Structures are given as C-alpha cells and as structure tokens.
CSV table of C-alpha atoms in Angstrom, one decimal:
chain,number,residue,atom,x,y,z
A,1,UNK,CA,9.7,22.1,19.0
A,2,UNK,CA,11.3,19.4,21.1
A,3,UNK,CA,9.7,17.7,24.5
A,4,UNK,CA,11.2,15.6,26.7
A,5,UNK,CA,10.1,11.8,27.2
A,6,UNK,CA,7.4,12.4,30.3
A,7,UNK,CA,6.0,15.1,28.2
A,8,UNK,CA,5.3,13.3,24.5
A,9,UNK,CA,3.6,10.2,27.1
A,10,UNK,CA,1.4,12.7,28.3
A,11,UNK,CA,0.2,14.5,25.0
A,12,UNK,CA,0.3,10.7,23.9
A,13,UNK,CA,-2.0,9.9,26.8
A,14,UNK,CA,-4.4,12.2,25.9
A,15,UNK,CA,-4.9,11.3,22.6
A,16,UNK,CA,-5.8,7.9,23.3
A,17,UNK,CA,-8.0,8.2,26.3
A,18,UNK,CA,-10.1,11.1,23.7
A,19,UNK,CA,-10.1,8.1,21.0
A,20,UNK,CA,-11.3,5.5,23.9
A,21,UNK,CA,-14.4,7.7,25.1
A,22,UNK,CA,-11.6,8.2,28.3
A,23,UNK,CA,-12.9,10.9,31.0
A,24,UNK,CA,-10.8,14.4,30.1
A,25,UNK,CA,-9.7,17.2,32.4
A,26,UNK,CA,-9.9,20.6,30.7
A,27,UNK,CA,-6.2,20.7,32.1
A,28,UNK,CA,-5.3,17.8,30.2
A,29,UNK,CA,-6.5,19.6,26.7
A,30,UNK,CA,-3.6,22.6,27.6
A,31,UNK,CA,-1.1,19.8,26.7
A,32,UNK,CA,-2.2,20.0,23.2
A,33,UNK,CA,-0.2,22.7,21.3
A,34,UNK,CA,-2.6,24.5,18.8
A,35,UNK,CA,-2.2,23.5,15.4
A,36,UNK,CA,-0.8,26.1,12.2
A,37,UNK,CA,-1.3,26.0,8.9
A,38,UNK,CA,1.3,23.7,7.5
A,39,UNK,CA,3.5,25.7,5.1
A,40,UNK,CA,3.0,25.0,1.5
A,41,UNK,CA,3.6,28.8,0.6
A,42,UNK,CA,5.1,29.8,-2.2
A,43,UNK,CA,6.0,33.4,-3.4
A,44,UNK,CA,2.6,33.7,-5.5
A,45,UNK,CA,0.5,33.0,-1.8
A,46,UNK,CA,-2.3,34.7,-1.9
A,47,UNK,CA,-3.3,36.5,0.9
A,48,UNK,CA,-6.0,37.6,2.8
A,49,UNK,CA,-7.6,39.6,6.2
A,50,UNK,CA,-10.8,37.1,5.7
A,51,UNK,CA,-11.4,35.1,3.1
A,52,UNK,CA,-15.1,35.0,1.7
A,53,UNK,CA,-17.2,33.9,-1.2
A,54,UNK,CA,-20.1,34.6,-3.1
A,55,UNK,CA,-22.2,32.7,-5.1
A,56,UNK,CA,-24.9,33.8,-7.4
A,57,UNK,CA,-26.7,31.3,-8.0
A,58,UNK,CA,-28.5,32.6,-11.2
A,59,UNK,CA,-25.1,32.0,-12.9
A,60,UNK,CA,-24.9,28.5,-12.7
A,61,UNK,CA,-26.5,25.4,-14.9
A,62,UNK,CA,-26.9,22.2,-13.9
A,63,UNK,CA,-24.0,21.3,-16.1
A,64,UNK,CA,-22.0,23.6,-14.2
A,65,UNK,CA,-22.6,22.5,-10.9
A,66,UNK,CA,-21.9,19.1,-12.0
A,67,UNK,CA,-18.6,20.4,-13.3
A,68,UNK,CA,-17.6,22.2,-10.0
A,69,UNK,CA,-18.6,19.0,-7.6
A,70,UNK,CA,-16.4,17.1,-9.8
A,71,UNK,CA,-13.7,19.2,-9.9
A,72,UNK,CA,-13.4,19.6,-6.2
A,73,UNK,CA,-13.9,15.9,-5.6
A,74,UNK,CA,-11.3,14.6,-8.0
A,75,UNK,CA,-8.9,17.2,-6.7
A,76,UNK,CA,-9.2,16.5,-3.2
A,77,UNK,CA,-9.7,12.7,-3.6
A,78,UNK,CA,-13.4,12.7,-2.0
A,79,UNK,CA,-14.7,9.2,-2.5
A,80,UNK,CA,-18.1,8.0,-3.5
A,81,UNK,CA,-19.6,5.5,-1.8
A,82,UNK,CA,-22.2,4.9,-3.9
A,83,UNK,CA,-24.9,5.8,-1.7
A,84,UNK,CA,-26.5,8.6,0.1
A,85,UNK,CA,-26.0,7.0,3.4
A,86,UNK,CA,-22.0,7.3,3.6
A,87,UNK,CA,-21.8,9.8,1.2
A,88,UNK,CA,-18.9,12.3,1.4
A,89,UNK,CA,-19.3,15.2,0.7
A,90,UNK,CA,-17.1,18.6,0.6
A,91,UNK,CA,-19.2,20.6,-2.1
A,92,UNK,CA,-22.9,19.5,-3.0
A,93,UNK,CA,-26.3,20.3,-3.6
A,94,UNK,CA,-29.7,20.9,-1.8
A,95,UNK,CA,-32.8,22.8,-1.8
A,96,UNK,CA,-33.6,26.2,-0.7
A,97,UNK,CA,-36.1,25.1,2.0
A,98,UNK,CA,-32.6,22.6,3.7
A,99,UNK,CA,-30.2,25.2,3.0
A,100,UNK,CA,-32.1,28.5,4.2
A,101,UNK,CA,-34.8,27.1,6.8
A,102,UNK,CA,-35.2,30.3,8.9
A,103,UNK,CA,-35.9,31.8,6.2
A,104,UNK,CA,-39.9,30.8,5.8
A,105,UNK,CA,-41.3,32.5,3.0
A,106,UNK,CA,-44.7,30.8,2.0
A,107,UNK,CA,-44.7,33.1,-1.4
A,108,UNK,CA,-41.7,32.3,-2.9
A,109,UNK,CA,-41.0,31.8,-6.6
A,110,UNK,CA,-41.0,27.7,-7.7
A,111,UNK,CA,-37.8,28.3,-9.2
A,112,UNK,CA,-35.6,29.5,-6.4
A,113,UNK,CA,-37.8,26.6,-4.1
A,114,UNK,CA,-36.8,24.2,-6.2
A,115,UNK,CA,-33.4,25.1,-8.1
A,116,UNK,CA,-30.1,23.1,-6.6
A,117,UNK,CA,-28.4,25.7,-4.1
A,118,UNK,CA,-24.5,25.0,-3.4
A,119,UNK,CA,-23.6,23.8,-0.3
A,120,UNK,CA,-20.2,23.9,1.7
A,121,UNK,CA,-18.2,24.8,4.6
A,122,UNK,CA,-19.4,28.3,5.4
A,123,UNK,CA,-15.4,28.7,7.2
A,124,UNK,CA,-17.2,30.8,9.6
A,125,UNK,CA,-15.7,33.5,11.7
A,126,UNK,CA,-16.6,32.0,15.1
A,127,UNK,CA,-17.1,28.2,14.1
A,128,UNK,CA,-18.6,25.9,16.2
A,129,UNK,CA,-16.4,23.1,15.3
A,130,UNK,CA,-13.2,24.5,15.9
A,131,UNK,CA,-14.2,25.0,19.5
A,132,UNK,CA,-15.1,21.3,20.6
A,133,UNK,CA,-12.3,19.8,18.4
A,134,UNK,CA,-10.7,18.0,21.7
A,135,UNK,CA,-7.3,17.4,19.3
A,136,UNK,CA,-7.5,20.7,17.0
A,137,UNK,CA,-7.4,18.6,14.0
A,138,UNK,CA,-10.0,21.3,13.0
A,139,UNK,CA,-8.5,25.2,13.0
A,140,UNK,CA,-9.0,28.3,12.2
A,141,UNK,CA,-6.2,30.1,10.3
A,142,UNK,CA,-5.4,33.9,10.8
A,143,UNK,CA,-7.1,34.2,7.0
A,144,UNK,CA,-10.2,32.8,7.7
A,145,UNK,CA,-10.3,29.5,6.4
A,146,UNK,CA,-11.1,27.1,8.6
A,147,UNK,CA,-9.0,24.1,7.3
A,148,UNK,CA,-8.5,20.2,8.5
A,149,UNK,CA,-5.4,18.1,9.7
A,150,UNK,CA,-7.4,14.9,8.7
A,151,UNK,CA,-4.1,12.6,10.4
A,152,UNK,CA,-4.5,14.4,13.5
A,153,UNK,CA,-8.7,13.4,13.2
A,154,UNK,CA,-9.5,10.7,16.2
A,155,UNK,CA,-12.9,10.5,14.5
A,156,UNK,CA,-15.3,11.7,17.7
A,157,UNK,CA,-17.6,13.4,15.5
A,158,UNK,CA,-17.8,16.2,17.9
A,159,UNK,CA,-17.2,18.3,15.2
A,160,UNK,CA,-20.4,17.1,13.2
A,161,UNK,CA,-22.5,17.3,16.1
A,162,UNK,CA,-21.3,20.8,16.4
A,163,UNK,CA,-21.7,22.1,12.6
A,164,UNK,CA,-25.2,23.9,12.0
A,165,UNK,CA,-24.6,23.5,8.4
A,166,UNK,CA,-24.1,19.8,7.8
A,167,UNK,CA,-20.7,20.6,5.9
A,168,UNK,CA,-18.8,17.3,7.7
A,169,UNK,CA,-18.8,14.0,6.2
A,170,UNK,CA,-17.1,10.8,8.5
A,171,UNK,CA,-15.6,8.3,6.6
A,172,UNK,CA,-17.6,5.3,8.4
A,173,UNK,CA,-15.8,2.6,5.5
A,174,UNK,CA,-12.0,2.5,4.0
A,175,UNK,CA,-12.5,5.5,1.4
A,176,UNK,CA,-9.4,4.3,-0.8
A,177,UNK,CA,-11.4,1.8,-3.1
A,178,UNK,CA,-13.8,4.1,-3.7
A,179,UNK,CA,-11.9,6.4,-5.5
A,180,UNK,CA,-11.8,6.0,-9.5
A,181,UNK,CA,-8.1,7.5,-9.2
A,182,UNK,CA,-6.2,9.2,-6.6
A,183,UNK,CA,-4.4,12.6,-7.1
A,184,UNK,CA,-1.1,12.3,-5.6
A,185,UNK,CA,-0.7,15.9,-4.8
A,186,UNK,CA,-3.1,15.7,-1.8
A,187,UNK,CA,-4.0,13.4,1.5
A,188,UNK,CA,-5.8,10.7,0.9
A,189,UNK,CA,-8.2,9.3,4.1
A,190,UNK,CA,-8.4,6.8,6.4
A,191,UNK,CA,-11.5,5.0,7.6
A,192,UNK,CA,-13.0,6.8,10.7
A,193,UNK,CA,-12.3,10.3,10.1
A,194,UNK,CA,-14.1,13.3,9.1
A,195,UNK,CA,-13.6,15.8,6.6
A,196,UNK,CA,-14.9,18.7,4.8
A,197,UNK,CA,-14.2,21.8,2.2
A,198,UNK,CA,-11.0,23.8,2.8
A,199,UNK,CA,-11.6,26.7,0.9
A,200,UNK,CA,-8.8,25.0,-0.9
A,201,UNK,CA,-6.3,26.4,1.2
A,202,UNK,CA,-3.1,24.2,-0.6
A,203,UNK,CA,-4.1,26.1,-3.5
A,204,UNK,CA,-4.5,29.7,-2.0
A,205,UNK,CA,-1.0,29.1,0.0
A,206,UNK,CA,0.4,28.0,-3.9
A,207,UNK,CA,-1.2,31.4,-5.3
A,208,UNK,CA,-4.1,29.5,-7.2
A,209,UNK,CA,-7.9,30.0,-7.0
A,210,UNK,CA,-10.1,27.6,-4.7
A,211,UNK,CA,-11.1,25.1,-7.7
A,212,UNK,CA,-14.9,25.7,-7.1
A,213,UNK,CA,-13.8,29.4,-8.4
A,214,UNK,CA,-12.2,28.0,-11.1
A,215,UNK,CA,-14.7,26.1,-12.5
A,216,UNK,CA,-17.7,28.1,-11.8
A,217,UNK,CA,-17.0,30.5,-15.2
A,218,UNK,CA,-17.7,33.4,-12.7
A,219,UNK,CA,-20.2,32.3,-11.0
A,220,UNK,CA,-18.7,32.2,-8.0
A,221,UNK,CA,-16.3,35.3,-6.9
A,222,UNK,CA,-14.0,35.0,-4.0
A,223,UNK,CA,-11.5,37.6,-2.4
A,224,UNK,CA,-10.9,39.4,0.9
A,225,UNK,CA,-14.2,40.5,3.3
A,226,UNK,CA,-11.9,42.8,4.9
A,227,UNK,CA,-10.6,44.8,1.8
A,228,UNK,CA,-13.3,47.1,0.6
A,229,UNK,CA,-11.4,47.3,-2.8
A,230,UNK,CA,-11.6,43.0,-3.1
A,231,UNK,CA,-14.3,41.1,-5.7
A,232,UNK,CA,-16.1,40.4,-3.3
A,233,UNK,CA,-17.1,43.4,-1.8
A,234,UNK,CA,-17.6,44.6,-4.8
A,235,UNK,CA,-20.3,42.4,-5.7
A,236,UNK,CA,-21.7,42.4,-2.2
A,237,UNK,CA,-21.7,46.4,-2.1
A,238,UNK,CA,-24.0,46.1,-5.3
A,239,UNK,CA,-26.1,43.2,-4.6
A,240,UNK,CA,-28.7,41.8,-2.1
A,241,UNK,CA,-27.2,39.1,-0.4
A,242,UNK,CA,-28.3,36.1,2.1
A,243,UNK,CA,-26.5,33.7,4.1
A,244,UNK,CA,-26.7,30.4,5.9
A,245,UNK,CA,-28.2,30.7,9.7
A,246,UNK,CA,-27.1,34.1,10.2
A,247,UNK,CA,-28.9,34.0,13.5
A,248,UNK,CA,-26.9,31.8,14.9
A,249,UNK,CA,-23.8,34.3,15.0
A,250,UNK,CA,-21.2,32.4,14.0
A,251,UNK,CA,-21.5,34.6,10.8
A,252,UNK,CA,-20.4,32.6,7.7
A,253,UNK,CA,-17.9,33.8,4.9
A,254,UNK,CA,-19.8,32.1,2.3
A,255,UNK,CA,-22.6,34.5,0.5
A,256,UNK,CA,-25.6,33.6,-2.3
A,257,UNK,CA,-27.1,35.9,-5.0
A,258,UNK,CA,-29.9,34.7,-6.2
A,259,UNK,CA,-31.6,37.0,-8.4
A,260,UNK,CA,-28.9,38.1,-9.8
A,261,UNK,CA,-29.9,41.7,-10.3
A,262,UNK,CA,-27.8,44.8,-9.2
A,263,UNK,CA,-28.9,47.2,-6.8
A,264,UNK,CA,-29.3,51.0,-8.4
C-alpha cells in the first residue's frame, strides 16, 4: 500500500499523540488501517473456521505443567523477572477459586480447590481487548486467534484494563537481560509493551501444533470449534465442560475437563 507524504504525517500523528496521553477523535482512529496476520504460511498451514482448546486437567502432573510453561516461554522468549511483581506471563498457573470465581461452590472437592489450573489467553470470540486497542497492535484473525504485533504496541495498557482474564503481561523493565537465551526464530520485546499467548499462530501458519499441545502428552487437545468432525468437538461432545467467565459473553475458545470422566 503506498500513501502520500500528508497522509503517513497524519497516521504518524496519531500514533504519537495515543503514546503522549494526546486527546483522540474517533475520526482520527479511521486513519489506522486494520492490521492482518503477517504471512508466515507455508503449504503445511493449518487451518481453521475457529480455533479452540481443551484442557483436561486430570491429565496433567506437576511435572508436566512445569514442562509446558517452559516450553512456551523458551519458544517465545518470555523473560523472567524474577519476581511476581513484573512477572510475564503467556501460560501459567492459578487456583480454581482465581480462575473460575463465578463459579461459587462451597462443597467442592480439596483437590480440584487446590490443584494448579492452566491459565492463558482464552482468544475469545468477541474480545474485549481487540476493541479498545487504539493502534490494533491486538487483532483478531478470521481463525480465531487473537494474536499480537508487539512493534506496533504503544504500551497504554488499555488492553489490560480491558482483559477479564488477566492473560496480559506489560513489560514495565528491558526484558532482554532476563532471558537465559534468546530463540532467534521469534520477536524479542522491548521495554513498555504488552504481550500475551498467541495460540502459537507462527507455528499453526508453519503447519505445527501450538507448543502447549505438544508438550502436554495429550493432555491438552486442540482443533476447529466449527468442524463437528475436529478433536475437539470430539472430546467436548463426550465430556462435561467449563469455561472462564462465560457470563461475560465474550465466549472463550479455551475449554477445561476436570474430572476427566466421559459422558455415557
């Protein structure tokens, strides 16, 4: 796409007076061009109406959590900071009462109030964040995912603000140095941006798995909501299901098992 001089000064414009707290007209956000999926694709992409996971939870150790969160991180070059205040975060753990609060049962089993749920973007099918991203460094592709252009980020946070789920991490310090090695094959950050989980969307255009999937030794299944014949319906057709929030309506593609049992 080419512009003209008067018309890259005033998408230029825009972005700076967004980064500088600068008052907005909703006129001025037309300027912006919506942002696509940048094209990685290979002849193996895998493809998808919706993409969704499940996760049943009674699949998975301690050990094998451990291996997924590493996996992802190291992959994606998430840093750690060391501590829980600037921690970043794309795939992580928390308890049943912060992950499921609507859902107040006083008689629930200690295990399953206890146990270490998995926690990530939910790449919901109306999402919150997409809508106040003033730059649309945060998009929704046609498939679903709901995927990041972290060098397009101006780091306003109105993306965390707008998340119900807590899936966004900002990068308050220089991430680089805390990162025991970088893998060349994707971004690294900058201080004062935000980022998330992709559903590994490089890997999915490249005809690969999300690497949570890979490492979860089946624990997790993923595949197309849409396609009644895909893994995931499968499992979801045959087991009781919960999600994140459902109330809220922005209905989330990510789904837990937690017994484990299948339904006659």
């Amino acid at each position: 796409m080419s512009i003209n001089r008067r018309e890259f000064l005033k998408k230029a414009g825009v972005i700076a007076a967004l980064g500088l707290g600068g008052a907005v007209t909703l006129d001025a956000f037309e300027l912006l061009e919506p942002l696509k999926a940048a094209d990685f694709t290979s002849e193996n992409k895998l493809a998808a109406q919706r993409w969704a996971m499940v996760i049943d939870m009674s699949k998975l150790s301690q050990a094998d959590i451990d291996e997924i969160i590493k996996g992802c991180h190291e992959l994606h070059n998430v840093p750690d900071m060391g501590n829980e205040k600037d921690e970043i975060k794309w795939i992580w753990t928390d308890t049943y009462e912060h992950v499921f609060p609507g859902d107040e049962n006083h008689y629930l089993d200690e295990k399953t109030k206890t146990m270490p749920f998995l926690t990530l973007c939910n790449h919901c099918d109306h999402p919150p964040c997409v809508r106040v991203c003033p730059t649309q460094a945060t998009f929704r592709r046609e498939d679903g995912v709901v995927g990041m252009d972290m060098h397009r980020c101006i780091g306003c946070r109105f993306c965390m603000a707008a998340c119900p789920y807590g899936a966004r991490s900002f990068n308050y310090w220089d991430p680089k140095p805390h990162l025991a090695k970088i893998n060349p094959e994707y971004p690294h950050r900058s201080k004062g941006v935000v980022e998330k989980c992709t559903f590994c969307m490089e890997r999915l255009d490249q005809g690969l798995a999300p690497v949570c999937v890979e490492k979860s030794k089946g624990a997790i299944v993923y595949g197309d909501l849409e396609d009644p014949n895909s893994a995931v319906r499968k499992v979801l057709s045959t087991h009781y299901s919960i999600r994140r929030k459902p109330e809220l309506g922005s209905q989330p593609s990510v789904y837990y098992l937690i017994g484990g049992e299948e339904r006659a």
